[in-house]
Amino acid sequence: MKEISINDIGPLRIGQTENREAGTGCTVFVFDEGMHAGLDIRGGGPASRETPLLSPLTAAQRIHSIVLAGGSAYGLSAASGVMKYLAEHDIGFDVGVTKVPLVVQSNLFDLTVGDAFTYPDEEMGYEAARLAFEAPNYRDGNFGAGCGATVGKLCGMERCMKTGIGSFAVQLGELKIGAVVAVNALGDIFDWKNGQQIAGMLTEDGKSFASSPDEMRKSIEVVSNRFVENTTLGVIITNARFHKGSLCKIAGMGHDGYARSIRPVHTSLDGDSIYAVSVGDVAADREVVGLLAAEVISEAIIRAVSSADSAYGFPAAKDLEF
């Protein structure tokens, strides 16, 4: 098994745009021929658009784009810009009189990072889609949906850390699989291979890591105003041939990667979501792909932490001195 670039898996294109002053952005995945896709949502507070399309019970068998963005529910209009670009280029589901681009979207909460009144909109989504086709520009770090991403927010923003978006991909024989993850969790982040904490809530003096799980164990009293501005978003990409029923299962197995790397995870205060998409025709065992999905998710989380730069007054892992 060898590491490859996320861009080497198949004909899927990725474009990113961000507003650095506002601390928000979007990452758009597009496939003009349409892609089989599944979704598994484990967090209790997702902000999403058109995600029921990915249920095995719905009619659509392919979608044309996935959008990850900031701005919470305010940023869901970014998908309209992606639809506009795709429609202009005759990409979509043929309904006879026109073609309708099928675009799904999930958002994270970054309104407390920069400008709470500026968020991804139709113009930003259009530009990200244009870049995906004309000049694919995916990068790990403070880009796209990761522009305003932070972690370790149980005790508020004053003790959190800056993270971003990260990717990791591998090849095993003909099989290629990778993941892109925008890490904006309530909890702390760990290296899944050795169990060491690499990001998360800081102590009050900022000189070491605190423990979000330990903080939660201090009391079982009901908290009515717990910090809720979170959500980790992931996309698993493979060249293996699967339809959306199997891809929903693979997305679910990918959540094992979240559980290994984020503590706590899948809370009602997060909107944790993972998409899984098939962009190839390689025959592969679903359980093997699901196993690898969890691993590339965990590695992508590490990349999101290690590639992030300090910003908006929040320190990144690369700048910690302890």
PDB file of N, CA and C in Angstrom, residues 140-199:
ATOM      1  N   ASP A 140      -4.402  21.455   1.503  1.00  0.00           N
ATOM      2  CA  ASP A 140      -4.641  21.263   2.931  1.00  0.00           C
ATOM      3  C   ASP A 140      -4.365  22.565   3.667  1.00  0.00           C
ATOM      4  N   GLY A 141      -5.043  22.758   4.795  1.00  0.00           N
ATOM      5  CA  GLY A 141      -4.756  23.910   5.649  1.00  0.00           C
ATOM      6  C   GLY A 141      -5.942  24.838   5.795  1.00  0.00           C
ATOM      7  N   ASN A 142      -5.657  26.137   5.874  1.00  0.00           N
ATOM      8  CA  ASN A 142      -6.697  27.142   6.100  1.00  0.00           C
ATOM      9  C   ASN A 142      -7.343  27.551   4.779  1.00  0.00           C
ATOM     10  N   PHE A 143      -7.887  26.571   4.080  1.00  0.00           N
ATOM     11  CA  PHE A 143      -8.461  26.823   2.771  1.00  0.00           C
ATOM     12  C   PHE A 143      -9.870  26.251   2.685  1.00  0.00           C
ATOM     13  N   GLY A 144     -10.654  26.791   1.765  1.00  0.00           N
ATOM     14  CA  GLY A 144     -11.991  26.274   1.559  1.00  0.00           C
ATOM     15  C   GLY A 144     -12.789  26.199   2.838  1.00  0.00           C
ATOM     16  N   ALA A 145     -13.463  25.058   3.030  1.00  0.00           N
ATOM     17  CA  ALA A 145     -14.280  24.875   4.222  1.00  0.00           C
ATOM     18  C   ALA A 145     -13.464  24.879   5.504  1.00  0.00           C
ATOM     19  N   GLY A 146     -12.141  24.706   5.387  1.00  0.00           N
ATOM     20  CA  GLY A 146     -11.284  24.708   6.573  1.00  0.00           C
ATOM     21  C   GLY A 146     -10.803  26.074   6.997  1.00  0.00           C
ATOM     22  N   CYS A 147     -11.171  27.114   6.255  1.00  0.00           N
ATOM     23  CA  CYS A 147     -10.647  28.453   6.534  1.00  0.00           C
ATOM     24  C   CYS A 147     -10.910  28.889   7.969  1.00  0.00           C
ATOM     25  N   GLY A 148     -12.114  28.654   8.465  1.00  0.00           N
ATOM     26  CA  GLY A 148     -12.460  29.081   9.821  1.00  0.00           C
ATOM     27  C   GLY A 148     -12.602  27.946  10.808  1.00  0.00           C
ATOM     28  N   ALA A 149     -12.019  26.781  10.512  1.00  0.00           N
ATOM     29  CA  ALA A 149     -12.198  25.606  11.365  1.00  0.00           C
ATOM     30  C   ALA A 149     -11.376  25.703  12.651  1.00  0.00           C
ATOM     31  N   THR A 150     -11.973  25.292  13.760  1.00  0.00           N
ATOM     32  CA  THR A 150     -11.318  25.271  15.074  1.00  0.00           C
ATOM     33  C   THR A 150     -11.758  24.025  15.832  1.00  0.00           C
ATOM     34  N   VAL A 151     -11.013  23.685  16.899  1.00  0.00           N
ATOM     35  CA  VAL A 151     -11.369  22.523  17.724  1.00  0.00           C
ATOM     36  C   VAL A 151     -11.143  22.846  19.201  1.00  0.00           C
ATOM     37  N   GLY A 152     -11.711  21.988  20.051  1.00  0.00           N
ATOM     38  CA  GLY A 152     -11.495  22.139  21.490  1.00  0.00           C
ATOM     39  C   GLY A 152     -12.287  23.275  22.093  1.00  0.00           C
ATOM     40  N   LYS A 153     -13.602  23.320  21.818  1.00  0.00           N
ATOM     41  CA  LYS A 153     -14.407  24.491  22.174  1.00  0.00           C
ATOM     42  C   LYS A 153     -15.369  24.264  23.335  1.00  0.00           C
ATOM     43  N   LEU A 154     -15.150  23.208  24.087  1.00  0.00           N
ATOM     44  CA  LEU A 154     -16.076  22.894  25.171  1.00  0.00           C
ATOM     45  C   LEU A 154     -16.204  24.044  26.164  1.00  0.00           C
ATOM     46  N   CYS A 155     -15.085  24.733  26.431  1.00  0.00           N
ATOM     47  CA  CYS A 155     -15.103  25.857  27.391  1.00  0.00           C
ATOM     48  C   CYS A 155     -15.092  27.208  26.678  1.00  0.00           C
ATOM     49  N   GLY A 156     -15.436  27.213  25.399  1.00  0.00           N
ATOM     50  CA  GLY A 156     -15.520  28.468  24.660  1.00  0.00           C
ATOM     51  C   GLY A 156     -14.339  28.700  23.740  1.00  0.00           C
ATOM     52  N   MET A 157     -14.482  29.721  22.892  1.00  0.00           N
ATOM     53  CA  MET A 157     -13.476  29.998  21.869  1.00  0.00           C
ATOM     54  C   MET A 157     -12.143  30.460  22.447  1.00  0.00           C
ATOM     55  N   GLU A 158     -12.149  31.008  23.647  1.00  0.00           N
ATOM     56  CA  GLU A 158     -10.911  31.548  24.208  1.00  0.00           C
ATOM     57  C   GLU A 158      -9.883  30.454  24.520  1.00  0.00           C
ATOM     58  N   ARG A 159     -10.272  29.191  24.505  1.00  0.00           N
ATOM     59  CA  ARG A 159      -9.331  28.100  24.795  1.00  0.00           C
ATOM     60  C   ARG A 159      -9.230  27.096  23.652  1.00  0.00           C
ATOM     61  N   CYS A 160      -9.707  27.453  22.478  1.00  0.00           N
ATOM     62  CA  CYS A 160      -9.685  26.510  21.357  1.00  0.00           C
ATOM     63  C   CYS A 160      -8.435  26.686  20.510  1.00  0.00           C
ATOM     64  N   MET A 161      -8.291  25.845  19.473  1.00  0.00           N
ATOM     65  CA  MET A 161      -7.149  25.889  18.572  1.00  0.00           C
ATOM     66  C   MET A 161      -7.621  25.959  17.124  1.00  0.00           C
ATOM     67  N   LYS A 162      -6.748  26.476  16.272  1.00  0.00           N
ATOM     68  CA  LYS A 162      -7.037  26.561  14.838  1.00  0.00           C
ATOM     69  C   LYS A 162      -6.694  25.239  14.152  1.00  0.00           C
ATOM     70  N   THR A 163      -7.602  24.759  13.335  1.00  0.00           N
ATOM     71  CA  THR A 163      -7.338  23.618  12.470  1.00  0.00           C
ATOM     72  C   THR A 163      -7.699  24.019  11.046  1.00  0.00           C
ATOM     73  N   GLY A 164      -7.991  23.062  10.197  1.00  0.00           N
ATOM     74  CA  GLY A 164      -8.296  23.393   8.815  1.00  0.00           C
ATOM     75  C   GLY A 164      -8.904  22.211   8.101  1.00  0.00           C
ATOM     76  N   ILE A 165      -8.577  22.093   6.828  1.00  0.00           N
ATOM     77  CA  ILE A 165      -9.035  20.967   6.021  1.00  0.00           C
ATOM     78  C   ILE A 165      -7.816  20.124   5.657  1.00  0.00           C
ATOM     79  N   GLY A 166      -7.986  18.812   5.625  1.00  0.00           N
ATOM     80  CA  GLY A 166      -6.857  17.929   5.353  1.00  0.00           C
ATOM     81  C   GLY A 166      -7.256  16.769   4.451  1.00  0.00           C
ATOM     82  N   SER A 167      -6.260  16.162   3.807  1.00  0.00           N
ATOM     83  CA  SER A 167      -6.535  15.046   2.906  1.00  0.00           C
ATOM     84  C   SER A 167      -5.483  13.959   3.063  1.00  0.00           C
ATOM     85  N   PHE A 168      -5.879  12.749   2.719  1.00  0.00           N
ATOM     86  CA  PHE A 168      -4.945  11.623   2.710  1.00  0.00           C
ATOM     87  C   PHE A 168      -5.527  10.555   1.803  1.00  0.00           C
ATOM     88  N   ALA A 169      -4.663   9.914   0.987  1.00  0.00           N
ATOM     89  CA  ALA A 169      -5.131   8.884   0.063  1.00  0.00           C
ATOM     90  C   ALA A 169      -4.080   7.803  -0.085  1.00  0.00           C
ATOM     91  N   VAL A 170      -4.531   6.578  -0.390  1.00  0.00           N
ATOM     92  CA  VAL A 170      -3.637   5.442  -0.572  1.00  0.00           C
ATOM     93  C   VAL A 170      -4.073   4.625  -1.780  1.00  0.00           C
ATOM     94  N   GLN A 171      -3.136   3.778  -2.254  1.00  0.00           N
ATOM     95  CA  GLN A 171      -3.428   2.834  -3.322  1.00  0.00           C
ATOM     96  C   GLN A 171      -3.017   1.447  -2.879  1.00  0.00           C
ATOM     97  N   LEU A 172      -3.903   0.479  -3.081  1.00  0.00           N
ATOM     98  CA  LEU A 172      -3.660  -0.923  -2.744  1.00  0.00           C
ATOM     99  C   LEU A 172      -4.025  -1.738  -3.974  1.00  0.00           C
ATOM    100  N   GLY A 173      -3.023  -2.172  -4.729  1.00  0.00           N
ATOM    101  CA  GLY A 173      -3.306  -2.797  -6.007  1.00  0.00           C
ATOM    102  C   GLY A 173      -3.954  -1.781  -6.934  1.00  0.00           C
ATOM    103  N   GLU A 174      -5.076  -2.142  -7.532  1.00  0.00           N
ATOM    104  CA  GLU A 174      -5.811  -1.199  -8.384  1.00  0.00           C
ATOM    105  C   GLU A 174      -6.692  -0.257  -7.585  1.00  0.00           C
ATOM    106  N   LEU A 175      -6.963  -0.604  -6.340  1.00  0.00           N
ATOM    107  CA  LEU A 175      -7.858   0.192  -5.511  1.00  0.00           C
ATOM    108  C   LEU A 175      -7.200   1.482  -5.052  1.00  0.00           C
ATOM    109  N   LYS A 176      -7.917   2.585  -5.210  1.00  0.00           N
ATOM    110  CA  LYS A 176      -7.494   3.875  -4.680  1.00  0.00           C
ATOM    111  C   LYS A 176      -8.596   4.409  -3.771  1.00  0.00           C
ATOM    112  N   ILE A 177      -8.209   4.963  -2.638  1.00  0.00           N
ATOM    113  CA  ILE A 177      -9.183   5.522  -1.713  1.00  0.00           C
ATOM    114  C   ILE A 177      -8.536   6.637  -0.912  1.00  0.00           C
ATOM    115  N   GLY A 178      -9.280   7.692  -0.685  1.00  0.00           N
ATOM    116  CA  GLY A 178      -8.770   8.818   0.086  1.00  0.00           C
ATOM    117  C   GLY A 178      -9.901   9.558   0.760  1.00  0.00           C
ATOM    118  N   ALA A 179      -9.540  10.550   1.534  1.00  0.00           N
ATOM    119  CA  ALA A 179     -10.540  11.337   2.248  1.00  0.00           C
ATOM    120  C   ALA A 179     -10.089  12.781   2.355  1.00  0.00           C
ATOM    121  N   VAL A 180     -11.067  13.664   2.368  1.00  0.00           N
ATOM    122  CA  VAL A 180     -10.879  15.079   2.674  1.00  0.00           C
ATOM    123  C   VAL A 180     -11.749  15.383   3.883  1.00  0.00           C
ATOM    124  N   VAL A 181     -11.176  16.003   4.913  1.00  0.00           N
ATOM    125  CA  VAL A 181     -11.915  16.272   6.144  1.00  0.00           C
ATOM    126  C   VAL A 181     -11.688  17.714   6.598  1.00  0.00           C
ATOM    127  N   ALA A 182     -12.767  18.427   6.822  1.00  0.00           N
ATOM    128  CA  ALA A 182     -12.723  19.757   7.444  1.00  0.00           C
ATOM    129  C   ALA A 182     -13.004  19.564   8.932  1.00  0.00           C
ATOM    130  N   VAL A 183     -12.003  19.847   9.771  1.00  0.00           N
ATOM    131  CA  VAL A 183     -12.042  19.476  11.185  1.00  0.00           C
ATOM    132  C   VAL A 183     -12.445  20.675  12.032  1.00  0.00           C
ATOM    133  N   ASN A 184     -13.677  20.645  12.508  1.00  0.00           N
ATOM    134  CA  ASN A 184     -14.236  21.765  13.279  1.00  0.00           C
ATOM    135  C   ASN A 184     -14.988  21.218  14.493  1.00  0.00           C
ATOM    136  N   ALA A 185     -14.309  20.373  15.252  1.00  0.00           N
ATOM    137  CA  ALA A 185     -14.956  19.577  16.300  1.00  0.00           C
ATOM    138  C   ALA A 185     -15.084  20.323  17.630  1.00  0.00           C
ATOM    139  N   LEU A 186     -16.076  19.921  18.392  1.00  0.00           N
ATOM    140  CA  LEU A 186     -16.179  20.337  19.785  1.00  0.00           C
ATOM    141  C   LEU A 186     -15.008  19.786  20.585  1.00  0.00           C
ATOM    142  N   GLY A 187     -14.630  18.550  20.304  1.00  0.00           N
ATOM    143  CA  GLY A 187     -13.671  17.836  21.131  1.00  0.00           C
ATOM    144  C   GLY A 187     -12.214  18.032  20.773  1.00  0.00           C
ATOM    145  N   ASP A 188     -11.379  17.169  21.342  1.00  0.00           N
ATOM    146  CA  ASP A 188      -9.933  17.201  21.157  1.00  0.00           C
ATOM    147  C   ASP A 188      -9.535  16.225  20.054  1.00  0.00           C
ATOM    148  N   ILE A 189      -8.360  16.440  19.464  1.00  0.00           N
ATOM    149  CA  ILE A 189      -7.891  15.638  18.348  1.00  0.00           C
ATOM    150  C   ILE A 189      -6.677  14.820  18.759  1.00  0.00           C
ATOM    151  N   PHE A 190      -6.676  13.546  18.338  1.00  0.00           N
ATOM    152  CA  PHE A 190      -5.614  12.608  18.715  1.00  0.00           C
ATOM    153  C   PHE A 190      -5.036  11.935  17.474  1.00  0.00           C
ATOM    154  N   ASP A 191      -3.746  11.609  17.556  1.00  0.00           N
ATOM    155  CA  ASP A 191      -3.104  10.777  16.541  1.00  0.00           C
ATOM    156  C   ASP A 191      -3.571   9.347  16.784  1.00  0.00           C
ATOM    157  N   TRP A 192      -4.305   8.786  15.849  1.00  0.00           N
ATOM    158  CA  TRP A 192      -4.925   7.475  16.061  1.00  0.00           C
ATOM    159  C   TRP A 192      -3.906   6.352  16.179  1.00  0.00           C
ATOM    160  N   LYS A 193      -2.684   6.572  15.726  1.00  0.00           N
ATOM    161  CA  LYS A 193      -1.673   5.508  15.755  1.00  0.00           C
ATOM    162  C   LYS A 193      -1.006   5.373  17.122  1.00  0.00           C
ATOM    163  N   ASN A 194      -0.846   6.469  17.853  1.00  0.00           N
ATOM    164  CA  ASN A 194      -0.165   6.389  19.151  1.00  0.00           C
ATOM    165  C   ASN A 194      -0.994   6.940  20.309  1.00  0.00           C
ATOM    166  N   GLY A 195      -2.176   7.477  20.020  1.00  0.00           N
ATOM    167  CA  GLY A 195      -3.067   7.963  21.070  1.00  0.00           C
ATOM    168  C   GLY A 195      -2.698   9.309  21.652  1.00  0.00           C
ATOM    169  N   GLN A 196      -1.688   9.981  21.109  1.00  0.00           N
ATOM    170  CA  GLN A 196      -1.271  11.271  21.646  1.00  0.00           C
ATOM    171  C   GLN A 196      -2.181  12.404  21.166  1.00  0.00           C
ATOM    172  N   GLN A 197      -2.502  13.302  22.085  1.00  0.00           N
ATOM    173  CA  GLN A 197      -3.305  14.458  21.715  1.00  0.00           C
ATOM    174  C   GLN A 197      -2.454  15.418  20.876  1.00  0.00           C
ATOM    175  N   ILE A 198      -3.006  15.900  19.764  1.00  0.00           N
ATOM    176  CA  ILE A 198      -2.269  16.803  18.886  1.00  0.00           C
ATOM    177  C   ILE A 198      -2.943  18.166  18.746  1.00  0.00           C
ATOM    178  N   ALA A 199      -4.170  18.295  19.217  1.00  0.00           N
ATOM    179  CA  ALA A 199      -4.876  19.584  19.180  1.00  0.00           C
ATOM    180  C   ALA A 199      -6.092  19.479  20.081  1.00  0.00           C
TER     181      ALA A 199
END
